[in-house]
PDB file of C-alpha atoms in Angstrom:
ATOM      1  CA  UNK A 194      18.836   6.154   7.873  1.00 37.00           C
ATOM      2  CA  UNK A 195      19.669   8.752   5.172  1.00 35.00           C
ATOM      3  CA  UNK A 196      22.619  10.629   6.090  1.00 35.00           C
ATOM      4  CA  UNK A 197      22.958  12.621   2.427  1.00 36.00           C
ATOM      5  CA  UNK A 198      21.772  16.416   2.088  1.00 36.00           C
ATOM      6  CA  UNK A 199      20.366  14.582  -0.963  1.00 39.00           C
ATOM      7  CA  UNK A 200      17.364  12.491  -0.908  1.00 39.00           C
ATOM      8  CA  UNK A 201      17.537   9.048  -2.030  1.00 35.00           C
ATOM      9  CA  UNK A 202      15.486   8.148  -4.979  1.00 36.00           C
ATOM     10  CA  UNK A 203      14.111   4.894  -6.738  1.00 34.00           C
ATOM     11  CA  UNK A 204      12.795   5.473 -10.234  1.00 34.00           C
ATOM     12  CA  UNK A 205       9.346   3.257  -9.319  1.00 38.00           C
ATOM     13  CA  UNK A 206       6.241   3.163 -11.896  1.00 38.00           C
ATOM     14  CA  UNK A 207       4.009   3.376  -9.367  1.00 43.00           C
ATOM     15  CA  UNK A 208       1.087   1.429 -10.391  1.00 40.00           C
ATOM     16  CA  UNK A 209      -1.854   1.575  -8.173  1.00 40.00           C
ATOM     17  CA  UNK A 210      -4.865   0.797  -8.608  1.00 32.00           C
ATOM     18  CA  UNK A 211      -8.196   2.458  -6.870  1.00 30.00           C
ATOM     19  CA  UNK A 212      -9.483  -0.821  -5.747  1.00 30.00           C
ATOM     20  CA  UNK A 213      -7.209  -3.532  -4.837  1.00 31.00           C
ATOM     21  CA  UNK A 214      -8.402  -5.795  -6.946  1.00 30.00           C
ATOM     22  CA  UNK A 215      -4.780  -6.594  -8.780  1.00 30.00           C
ATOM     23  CA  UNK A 216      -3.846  -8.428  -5.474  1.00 31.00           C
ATOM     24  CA  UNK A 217      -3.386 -11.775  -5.657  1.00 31.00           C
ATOM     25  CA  UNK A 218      -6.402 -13.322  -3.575  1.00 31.00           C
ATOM     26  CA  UNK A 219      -5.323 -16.179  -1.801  1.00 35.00           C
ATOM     27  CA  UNK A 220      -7.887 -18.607  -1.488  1.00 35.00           C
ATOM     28  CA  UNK A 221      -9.431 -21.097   1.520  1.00 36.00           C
ATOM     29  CA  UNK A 222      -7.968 -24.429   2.565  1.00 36.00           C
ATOM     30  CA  UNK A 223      -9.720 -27.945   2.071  1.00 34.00           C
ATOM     31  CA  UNK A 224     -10.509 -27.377   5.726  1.00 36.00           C
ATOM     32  CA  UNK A 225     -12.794 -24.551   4.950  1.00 40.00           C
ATOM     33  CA  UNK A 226     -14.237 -25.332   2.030  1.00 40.00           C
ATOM     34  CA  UNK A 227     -13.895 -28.926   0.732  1.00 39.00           C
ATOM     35  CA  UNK A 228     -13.886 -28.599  -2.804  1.00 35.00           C
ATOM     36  CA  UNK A 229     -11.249 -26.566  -3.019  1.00 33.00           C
ATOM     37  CA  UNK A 230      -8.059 -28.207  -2.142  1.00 37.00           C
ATOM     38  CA  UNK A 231      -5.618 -25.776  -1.570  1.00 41.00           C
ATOM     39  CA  UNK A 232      -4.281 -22.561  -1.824  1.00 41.00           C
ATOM     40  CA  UNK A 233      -2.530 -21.374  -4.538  1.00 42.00           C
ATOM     41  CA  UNK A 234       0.854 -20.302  -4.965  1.00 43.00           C
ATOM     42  CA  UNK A 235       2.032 -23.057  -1.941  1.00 42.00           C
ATOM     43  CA  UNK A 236       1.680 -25.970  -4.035  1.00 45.00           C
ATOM     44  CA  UNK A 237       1.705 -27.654  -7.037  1.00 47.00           C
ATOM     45  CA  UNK A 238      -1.708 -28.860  -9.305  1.00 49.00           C
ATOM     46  CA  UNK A 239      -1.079 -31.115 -11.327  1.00 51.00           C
ATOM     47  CA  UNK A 240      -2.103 -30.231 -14.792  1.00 54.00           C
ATOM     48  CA  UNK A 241      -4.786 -33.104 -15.854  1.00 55.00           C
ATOM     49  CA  UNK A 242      -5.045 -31.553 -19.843  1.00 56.00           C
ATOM     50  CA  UNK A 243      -1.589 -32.899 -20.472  1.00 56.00           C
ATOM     51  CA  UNK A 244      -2.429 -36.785 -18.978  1.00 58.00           C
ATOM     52  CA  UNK A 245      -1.285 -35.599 -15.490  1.00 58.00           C
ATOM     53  CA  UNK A 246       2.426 -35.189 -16.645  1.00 59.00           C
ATOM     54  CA  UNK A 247       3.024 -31.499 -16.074  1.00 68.00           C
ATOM     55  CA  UNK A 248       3.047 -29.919 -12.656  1.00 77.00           C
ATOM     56  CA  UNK A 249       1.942 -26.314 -12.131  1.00 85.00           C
ATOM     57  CA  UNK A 250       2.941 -23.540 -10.167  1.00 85.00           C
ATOM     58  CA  UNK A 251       2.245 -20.269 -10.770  1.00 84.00           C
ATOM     59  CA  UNK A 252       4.915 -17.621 -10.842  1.00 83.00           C
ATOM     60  CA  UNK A 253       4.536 -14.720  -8.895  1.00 81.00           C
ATOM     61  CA  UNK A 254       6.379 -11.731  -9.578  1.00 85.00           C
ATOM     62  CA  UNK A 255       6.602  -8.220  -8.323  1.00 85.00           C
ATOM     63  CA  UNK A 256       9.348  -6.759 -11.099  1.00 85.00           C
ATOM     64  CA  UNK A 257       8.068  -6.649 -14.602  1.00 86.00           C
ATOM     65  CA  UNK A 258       9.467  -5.175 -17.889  1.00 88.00           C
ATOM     66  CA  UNK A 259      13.609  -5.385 -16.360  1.00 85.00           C
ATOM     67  CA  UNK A 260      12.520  -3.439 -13.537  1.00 80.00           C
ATOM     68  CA  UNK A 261      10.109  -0.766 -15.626  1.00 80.00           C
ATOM     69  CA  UNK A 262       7.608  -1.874 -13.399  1.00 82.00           C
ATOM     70  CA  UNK A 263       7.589  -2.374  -9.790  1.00 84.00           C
ATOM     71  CA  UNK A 264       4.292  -4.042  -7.779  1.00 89.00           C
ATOM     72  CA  UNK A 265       4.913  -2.296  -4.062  1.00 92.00           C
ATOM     73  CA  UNK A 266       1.862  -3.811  -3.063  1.00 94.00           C
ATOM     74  CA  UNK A 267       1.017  -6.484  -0.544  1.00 94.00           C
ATOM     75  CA  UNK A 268      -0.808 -10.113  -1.052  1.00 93.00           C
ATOM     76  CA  UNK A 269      -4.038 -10.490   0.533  1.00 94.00           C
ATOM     77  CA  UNK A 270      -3.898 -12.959   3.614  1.00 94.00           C
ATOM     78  CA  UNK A 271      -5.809 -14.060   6.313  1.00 95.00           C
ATOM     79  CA  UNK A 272      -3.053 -13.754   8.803  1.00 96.00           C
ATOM     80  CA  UNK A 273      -2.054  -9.898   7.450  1.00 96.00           C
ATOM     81  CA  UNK A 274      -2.909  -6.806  10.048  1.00 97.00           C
ATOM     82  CA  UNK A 275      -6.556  -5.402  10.410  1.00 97.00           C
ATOM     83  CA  UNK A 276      -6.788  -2.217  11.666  1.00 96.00           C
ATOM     84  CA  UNK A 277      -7.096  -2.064  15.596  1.00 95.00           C
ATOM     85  CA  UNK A 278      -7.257  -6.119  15.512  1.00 95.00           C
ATOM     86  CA  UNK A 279      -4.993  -8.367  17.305  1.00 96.00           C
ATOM     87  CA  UNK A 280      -6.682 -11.414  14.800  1.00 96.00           C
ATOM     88  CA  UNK A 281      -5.586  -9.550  11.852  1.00 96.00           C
ATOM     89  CA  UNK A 282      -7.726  -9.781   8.685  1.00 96.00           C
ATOM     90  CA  UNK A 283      -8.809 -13.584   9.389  1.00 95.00           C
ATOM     91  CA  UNK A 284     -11.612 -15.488   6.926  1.00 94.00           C
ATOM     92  CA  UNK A 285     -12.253 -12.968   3.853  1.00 95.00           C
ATOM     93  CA  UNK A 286     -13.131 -15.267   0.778  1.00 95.00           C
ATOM     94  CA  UNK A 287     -15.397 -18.023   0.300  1.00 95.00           C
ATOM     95  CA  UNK A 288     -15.989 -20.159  -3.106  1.00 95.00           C
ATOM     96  CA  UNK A 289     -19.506 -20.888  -3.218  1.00 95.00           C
ATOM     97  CA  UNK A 290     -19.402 -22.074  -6.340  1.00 96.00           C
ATOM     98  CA  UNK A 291     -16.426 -24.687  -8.097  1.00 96.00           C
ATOM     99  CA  UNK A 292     -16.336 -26.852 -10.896  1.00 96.00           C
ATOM    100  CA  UNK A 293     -15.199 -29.360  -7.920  1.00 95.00           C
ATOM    101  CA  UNK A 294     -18.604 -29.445  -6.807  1.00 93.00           C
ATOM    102  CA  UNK A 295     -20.708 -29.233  -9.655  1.00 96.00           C
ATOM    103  CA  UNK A 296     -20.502 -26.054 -11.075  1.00 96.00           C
ATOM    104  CA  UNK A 297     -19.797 -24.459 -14.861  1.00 97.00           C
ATOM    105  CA  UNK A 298     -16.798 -22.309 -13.188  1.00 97.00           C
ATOM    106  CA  UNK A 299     -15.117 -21.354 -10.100  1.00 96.00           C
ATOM    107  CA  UNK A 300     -16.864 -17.989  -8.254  1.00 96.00           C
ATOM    108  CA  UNK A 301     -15.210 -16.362  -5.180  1.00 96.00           C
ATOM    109  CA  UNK A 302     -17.279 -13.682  -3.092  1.00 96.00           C
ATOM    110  CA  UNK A 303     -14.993 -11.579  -0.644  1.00 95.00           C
ATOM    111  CA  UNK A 304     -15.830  -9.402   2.412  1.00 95.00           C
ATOM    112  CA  UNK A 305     -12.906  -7.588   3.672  1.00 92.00           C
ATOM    113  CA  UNK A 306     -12.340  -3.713   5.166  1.00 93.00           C
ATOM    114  CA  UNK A 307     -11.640  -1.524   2.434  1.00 92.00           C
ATOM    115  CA  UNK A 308      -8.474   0.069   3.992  1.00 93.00           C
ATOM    116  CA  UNK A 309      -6.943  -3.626   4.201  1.00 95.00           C
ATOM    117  CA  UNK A 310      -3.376  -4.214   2.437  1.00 96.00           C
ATOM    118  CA  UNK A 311      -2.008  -1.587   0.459  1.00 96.00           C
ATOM    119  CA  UNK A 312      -4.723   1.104  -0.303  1.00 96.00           C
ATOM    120  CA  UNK A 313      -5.753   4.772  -0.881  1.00 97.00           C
ATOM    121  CA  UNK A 314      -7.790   6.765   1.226  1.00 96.00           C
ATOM    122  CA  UNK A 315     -10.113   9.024  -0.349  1.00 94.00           C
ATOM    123  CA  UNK A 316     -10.894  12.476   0.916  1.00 95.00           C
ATOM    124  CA  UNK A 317     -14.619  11.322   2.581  1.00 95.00           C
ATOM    125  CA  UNK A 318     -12.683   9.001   4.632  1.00 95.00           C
ATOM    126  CA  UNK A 319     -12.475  11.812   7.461  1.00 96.00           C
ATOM    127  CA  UNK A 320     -14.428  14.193   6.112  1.00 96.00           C
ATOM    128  CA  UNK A 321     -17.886  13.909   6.734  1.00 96.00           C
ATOM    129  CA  UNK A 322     -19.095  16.817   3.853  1.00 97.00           C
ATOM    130  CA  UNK A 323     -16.888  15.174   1.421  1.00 96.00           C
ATOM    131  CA  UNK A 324     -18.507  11.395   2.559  1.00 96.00           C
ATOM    132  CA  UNK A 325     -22.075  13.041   1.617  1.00 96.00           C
ATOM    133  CA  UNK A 326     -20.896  14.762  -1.748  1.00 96.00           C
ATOM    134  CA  UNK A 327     -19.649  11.675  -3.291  1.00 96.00           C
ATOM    135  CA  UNK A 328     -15.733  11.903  -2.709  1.00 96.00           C
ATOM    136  CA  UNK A 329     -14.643   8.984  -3.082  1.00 94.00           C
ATOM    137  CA  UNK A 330     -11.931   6.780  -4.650  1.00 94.00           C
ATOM    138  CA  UNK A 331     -13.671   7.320  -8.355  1.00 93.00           C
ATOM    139  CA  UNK A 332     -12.956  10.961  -8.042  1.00 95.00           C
ATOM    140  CA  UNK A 333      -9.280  10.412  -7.206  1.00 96.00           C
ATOM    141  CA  UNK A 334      -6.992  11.969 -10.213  1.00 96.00           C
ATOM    142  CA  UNK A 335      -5.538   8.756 -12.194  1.00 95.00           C
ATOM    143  CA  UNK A 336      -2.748  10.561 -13.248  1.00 95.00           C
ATOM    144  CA  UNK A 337      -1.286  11.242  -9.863  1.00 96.00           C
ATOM    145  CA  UNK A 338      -1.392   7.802  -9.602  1.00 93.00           C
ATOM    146  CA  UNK A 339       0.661   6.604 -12.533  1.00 90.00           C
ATOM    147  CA  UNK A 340       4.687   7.382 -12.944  1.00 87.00           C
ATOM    148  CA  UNK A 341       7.932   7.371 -11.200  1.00 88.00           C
ATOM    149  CA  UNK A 342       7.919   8.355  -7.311  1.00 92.00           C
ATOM    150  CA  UNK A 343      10.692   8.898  -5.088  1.00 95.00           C
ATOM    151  CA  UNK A 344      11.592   6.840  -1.926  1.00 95.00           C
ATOM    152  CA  UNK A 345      12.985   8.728   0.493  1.00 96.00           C
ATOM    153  CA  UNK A 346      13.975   6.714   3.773  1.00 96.00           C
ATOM    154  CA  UNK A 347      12.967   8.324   6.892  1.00 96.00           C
ATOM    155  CA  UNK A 348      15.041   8.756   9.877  1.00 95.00           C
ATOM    156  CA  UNK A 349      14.453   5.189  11.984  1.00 91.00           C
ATOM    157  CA  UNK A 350      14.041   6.378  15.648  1.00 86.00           C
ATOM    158  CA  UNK A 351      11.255   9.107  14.840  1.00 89.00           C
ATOM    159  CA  UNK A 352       7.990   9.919  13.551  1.00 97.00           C
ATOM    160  CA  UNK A 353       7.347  12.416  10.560  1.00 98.00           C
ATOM    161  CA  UNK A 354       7.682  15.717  12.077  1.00 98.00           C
ATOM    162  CA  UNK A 355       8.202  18.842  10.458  1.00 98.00           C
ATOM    163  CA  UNK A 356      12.099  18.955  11.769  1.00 98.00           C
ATOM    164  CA  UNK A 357      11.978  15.064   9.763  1.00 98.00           C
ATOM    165  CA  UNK A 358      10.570  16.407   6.545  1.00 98.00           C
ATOM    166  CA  UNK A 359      12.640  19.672   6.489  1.00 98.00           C
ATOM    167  CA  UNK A 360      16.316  17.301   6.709  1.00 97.00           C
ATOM    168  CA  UNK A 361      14.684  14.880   3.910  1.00 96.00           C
ATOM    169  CA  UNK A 362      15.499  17.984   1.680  1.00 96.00           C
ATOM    170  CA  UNK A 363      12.817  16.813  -0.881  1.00 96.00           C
ATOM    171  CA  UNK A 364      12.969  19.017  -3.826  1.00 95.00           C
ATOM    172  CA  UNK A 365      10.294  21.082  -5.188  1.00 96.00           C
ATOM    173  CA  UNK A 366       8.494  19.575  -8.361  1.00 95.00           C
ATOM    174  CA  UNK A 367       8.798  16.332  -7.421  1.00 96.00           C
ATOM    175  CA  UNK A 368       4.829  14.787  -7.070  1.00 96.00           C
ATOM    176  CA  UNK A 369       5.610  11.565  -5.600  1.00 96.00           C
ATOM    177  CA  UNK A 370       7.137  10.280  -2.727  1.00 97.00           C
ATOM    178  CA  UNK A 371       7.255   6.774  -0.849  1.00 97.00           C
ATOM    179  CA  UNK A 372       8.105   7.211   2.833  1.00 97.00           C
ATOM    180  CA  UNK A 373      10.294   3.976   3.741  1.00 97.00           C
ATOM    181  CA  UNK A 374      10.265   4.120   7.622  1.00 97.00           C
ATOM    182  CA  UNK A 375      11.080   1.913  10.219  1.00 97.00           C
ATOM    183  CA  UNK A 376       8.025  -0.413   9.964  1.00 97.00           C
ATOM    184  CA  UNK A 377       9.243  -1.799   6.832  1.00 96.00           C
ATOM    185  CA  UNK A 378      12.255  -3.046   8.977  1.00 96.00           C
ATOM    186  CA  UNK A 379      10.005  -4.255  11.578  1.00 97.00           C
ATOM    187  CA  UNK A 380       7.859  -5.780   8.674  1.00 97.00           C
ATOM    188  CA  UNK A 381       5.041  -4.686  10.477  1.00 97.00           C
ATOM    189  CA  UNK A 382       2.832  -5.659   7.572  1.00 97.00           C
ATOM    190  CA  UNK A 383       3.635  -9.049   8.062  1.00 96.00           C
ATOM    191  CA  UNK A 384       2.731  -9.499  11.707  1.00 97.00           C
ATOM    192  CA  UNK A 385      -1.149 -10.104  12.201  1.00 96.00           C
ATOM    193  CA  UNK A 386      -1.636  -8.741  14.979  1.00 97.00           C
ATOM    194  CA  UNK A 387      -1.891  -4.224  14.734  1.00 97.00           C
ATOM    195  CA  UNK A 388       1.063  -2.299  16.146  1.00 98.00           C
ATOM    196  CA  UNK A 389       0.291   1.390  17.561  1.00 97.00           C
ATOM    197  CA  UNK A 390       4.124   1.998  17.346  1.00 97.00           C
ATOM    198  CA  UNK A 391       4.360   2.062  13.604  1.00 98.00           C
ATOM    199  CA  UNK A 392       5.722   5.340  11.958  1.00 98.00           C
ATOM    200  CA  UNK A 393       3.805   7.723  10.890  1.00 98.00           C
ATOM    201  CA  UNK A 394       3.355  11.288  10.020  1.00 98.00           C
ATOM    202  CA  UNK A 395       2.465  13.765  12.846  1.00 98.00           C
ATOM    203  CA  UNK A 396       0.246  16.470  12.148  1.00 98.00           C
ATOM    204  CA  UNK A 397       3.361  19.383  11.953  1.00 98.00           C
ATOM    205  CA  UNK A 398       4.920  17.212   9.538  1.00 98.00           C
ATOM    206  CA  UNK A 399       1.878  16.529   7.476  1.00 98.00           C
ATOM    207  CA  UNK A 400       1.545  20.510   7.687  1.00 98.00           C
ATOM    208  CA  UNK A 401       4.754  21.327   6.347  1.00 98.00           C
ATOM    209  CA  UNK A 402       4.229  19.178   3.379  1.00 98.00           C
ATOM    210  CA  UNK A 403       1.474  21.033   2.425  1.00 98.00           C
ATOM    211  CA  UNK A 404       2.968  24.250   2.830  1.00 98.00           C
ATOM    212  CA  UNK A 405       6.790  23.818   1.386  1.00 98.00           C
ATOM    213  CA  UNK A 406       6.227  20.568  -1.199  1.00 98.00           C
ATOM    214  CA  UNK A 407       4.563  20.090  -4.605  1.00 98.00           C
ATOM    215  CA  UNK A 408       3.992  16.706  -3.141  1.00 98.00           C
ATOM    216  CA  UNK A 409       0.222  15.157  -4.529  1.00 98.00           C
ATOM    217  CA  UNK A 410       0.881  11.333  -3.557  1.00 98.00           C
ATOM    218  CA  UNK A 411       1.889  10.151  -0.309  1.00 98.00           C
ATOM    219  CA  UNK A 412       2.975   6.538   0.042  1.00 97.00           C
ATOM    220  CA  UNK A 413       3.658   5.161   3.020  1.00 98.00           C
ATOM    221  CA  UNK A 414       4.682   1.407   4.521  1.00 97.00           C
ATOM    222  CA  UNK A 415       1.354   0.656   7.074  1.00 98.00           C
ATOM    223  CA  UNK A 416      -1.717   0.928   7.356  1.00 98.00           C
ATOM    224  CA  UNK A 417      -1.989   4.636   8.188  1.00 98.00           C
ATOM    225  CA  UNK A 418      -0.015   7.404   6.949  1.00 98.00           C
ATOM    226  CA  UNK A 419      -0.729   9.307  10.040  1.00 98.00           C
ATOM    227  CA  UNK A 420       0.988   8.003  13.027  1.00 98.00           C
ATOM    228  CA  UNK A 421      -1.195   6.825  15.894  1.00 97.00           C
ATOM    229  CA  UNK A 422      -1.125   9.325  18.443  1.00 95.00           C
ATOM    230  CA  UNK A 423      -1.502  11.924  15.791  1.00 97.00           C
ATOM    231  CA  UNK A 424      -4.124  10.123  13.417  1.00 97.00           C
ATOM    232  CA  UNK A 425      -6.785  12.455  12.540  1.00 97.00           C
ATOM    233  CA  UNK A 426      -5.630  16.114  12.315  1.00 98.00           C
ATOM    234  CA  UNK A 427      -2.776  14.682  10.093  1.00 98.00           C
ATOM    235  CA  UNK A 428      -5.677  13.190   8.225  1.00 98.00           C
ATOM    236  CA  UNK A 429      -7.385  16.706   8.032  1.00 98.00           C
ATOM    237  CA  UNK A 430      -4.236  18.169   6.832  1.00 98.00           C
ATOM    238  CA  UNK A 431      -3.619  15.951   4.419  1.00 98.00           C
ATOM    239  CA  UNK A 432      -6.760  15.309   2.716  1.00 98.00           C
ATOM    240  CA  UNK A 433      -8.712  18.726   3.146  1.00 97.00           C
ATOM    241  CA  UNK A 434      -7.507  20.340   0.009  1.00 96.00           C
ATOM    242  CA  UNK A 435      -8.509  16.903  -2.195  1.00 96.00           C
ATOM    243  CA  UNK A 436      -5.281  17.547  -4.038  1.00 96.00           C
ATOM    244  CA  UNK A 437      -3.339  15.130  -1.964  1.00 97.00           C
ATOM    245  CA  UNK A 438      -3.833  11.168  -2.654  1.00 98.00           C
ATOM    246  CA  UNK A 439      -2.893   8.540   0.643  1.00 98.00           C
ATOM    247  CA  UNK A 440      -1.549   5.311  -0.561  1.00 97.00           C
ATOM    248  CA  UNK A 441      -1.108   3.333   2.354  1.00 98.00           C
ATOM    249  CA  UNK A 442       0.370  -0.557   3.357  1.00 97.00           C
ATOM    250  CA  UNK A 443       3.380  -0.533   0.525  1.00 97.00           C
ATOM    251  CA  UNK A 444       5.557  -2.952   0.243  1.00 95.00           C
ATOM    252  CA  UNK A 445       9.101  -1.403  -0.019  1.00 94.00           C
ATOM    253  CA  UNK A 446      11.216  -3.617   1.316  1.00 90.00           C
ATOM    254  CA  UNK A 447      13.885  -4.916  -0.920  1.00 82.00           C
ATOM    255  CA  UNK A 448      13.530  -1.289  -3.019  1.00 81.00           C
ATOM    256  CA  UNK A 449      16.988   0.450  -3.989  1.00 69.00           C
ATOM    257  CA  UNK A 450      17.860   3.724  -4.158  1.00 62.00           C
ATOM    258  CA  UNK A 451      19.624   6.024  -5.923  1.00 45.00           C
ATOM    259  CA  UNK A 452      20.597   9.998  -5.538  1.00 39.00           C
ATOM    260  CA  UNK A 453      18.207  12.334  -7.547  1.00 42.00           C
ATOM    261  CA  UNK A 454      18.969  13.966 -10.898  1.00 42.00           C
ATOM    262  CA  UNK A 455      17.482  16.324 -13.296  1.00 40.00           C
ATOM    263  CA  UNK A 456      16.143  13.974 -15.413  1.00 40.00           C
ATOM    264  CA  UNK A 457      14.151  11.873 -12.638  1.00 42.00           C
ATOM    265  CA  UNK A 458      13.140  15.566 -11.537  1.00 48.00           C
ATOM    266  CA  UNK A 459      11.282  15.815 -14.639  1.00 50.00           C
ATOM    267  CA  UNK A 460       9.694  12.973 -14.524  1.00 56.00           C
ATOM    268  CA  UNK A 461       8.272  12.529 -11.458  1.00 63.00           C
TER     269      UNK A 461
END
């Protein structure tokens, strides 16, 4: 819980792209699919180019460049929450196609909700005029995007109110802020089956964002940046000007945090 008049701050290149396709896609066991053995990243393959001698295992990392760059997002898996699910995202990609079985290369198809993991939500998503005019993730503004955010953490035994965003004391010109709430302590993320207690923002605090922040991407740690009991007219709030991008399902655990300066002011 942030005590500090000051918010705390993490300088974060916040790299996100529109469709999650930089995820690492774990693939099916043997048990699924036959010819393909395992999946990767839990265990080693032995590498038959160098006579079977070398064991590989990929490396997976999530701080690149000494910390320049940060990947806040979150690993496809089967067992990972699906909206409204208690089964959470289950079965999602199939190999139709290996080398194992006869073919030239190795071809995944994958069928999965678009608003699984960490994603954005474009303004159509709950507007129905905006749906029919074409507003969707392609006409999101790449540069909002891109850069350094701030994490703020959020109060732990309430939801984003208006009273919660005034005593974050976020300051004006900053464009970018991650909301670190409780679920990321609760690693809500992590449990398959959905939780309607996660943290959220209500729609008074969603309102006051608008109103007193230069705030244009919102980044929050589950699947909705609205809380549950509030989750559509924070939507509305939120997305009716089109100005304001959702990034939802970060990672963020594991993040530090530093006061604010002038110099991350003018960055971010």
């Amino acid at each position: 819980m942030t005590t500090s008049s000051s918010p705390s701050a993490s300088l974060v290149l916040l790299i996100l792209l529109l469709c999650t396709a930089s995820h690492t896609i774990p693939t099916l066991s043997s048990a699924n699919i036959e010819a393909y053995p395992s999946i990767p990243g839990t265990q080693t393959t032995t590498d038959l180019s160098n006579n079977g001698e070398l064991d590989l295992a990929p490396v997976r990392r999530e701080v690149y460049g000494g910390g320049r760059i940060i990947d806040i997002s979150h690993r496809y898996t089967p067992d990972m929450p699906s909206w409204d699910s208690v089964d959470g995202v289950g079965q999602f990609l199939w190999l139709p196609k290996s080398i194992k079985n006869g073919s030239l290369a190795n071809n995944s198809e994958m069928k999965l909700p678009t608003h699984t993991g960490t994603h954005v939500d474009a303004p159509g998503h709950v507007f129905d005029h905006y749906f029919d005019a074409g507003f969707d993730v392609d006409t999101l503004d790449l540069d909002v995007l891109n850069g350094q955010a701030l994490l703020v953490d959020v109060p732990r035994d309430k939801n984003i109110t208006a009273e919660v965003m005034k005593s974050l004391n976020i300051p004006r010109g900053v464009r970018r802020v991650l909301f670190r709430t409780l679920n990321t302590d609760r690693r809500l993320m992590f449990k398959k089956e959905f939780d309607t207690s996660y943290v959220g923002f209500m729609k008074d605090g969603a309102q006051w964002l608008v109103d007193n922040t230069d705030i244009k991407l919102v980044g929050i740690d589950y699947l909705s940046v609205a809380a549950y009991d509030d989750l559509i007219p924070s939507h509305l709030v939120l997305l009716e000007g089109r100005e304001i991008i959702l990034v939802e399902g970060l990672k963020l655990d594991g993040m530090h945090s530093h006061q604010i300066n002038n110099s991350f002011l003018e960055q971010c």
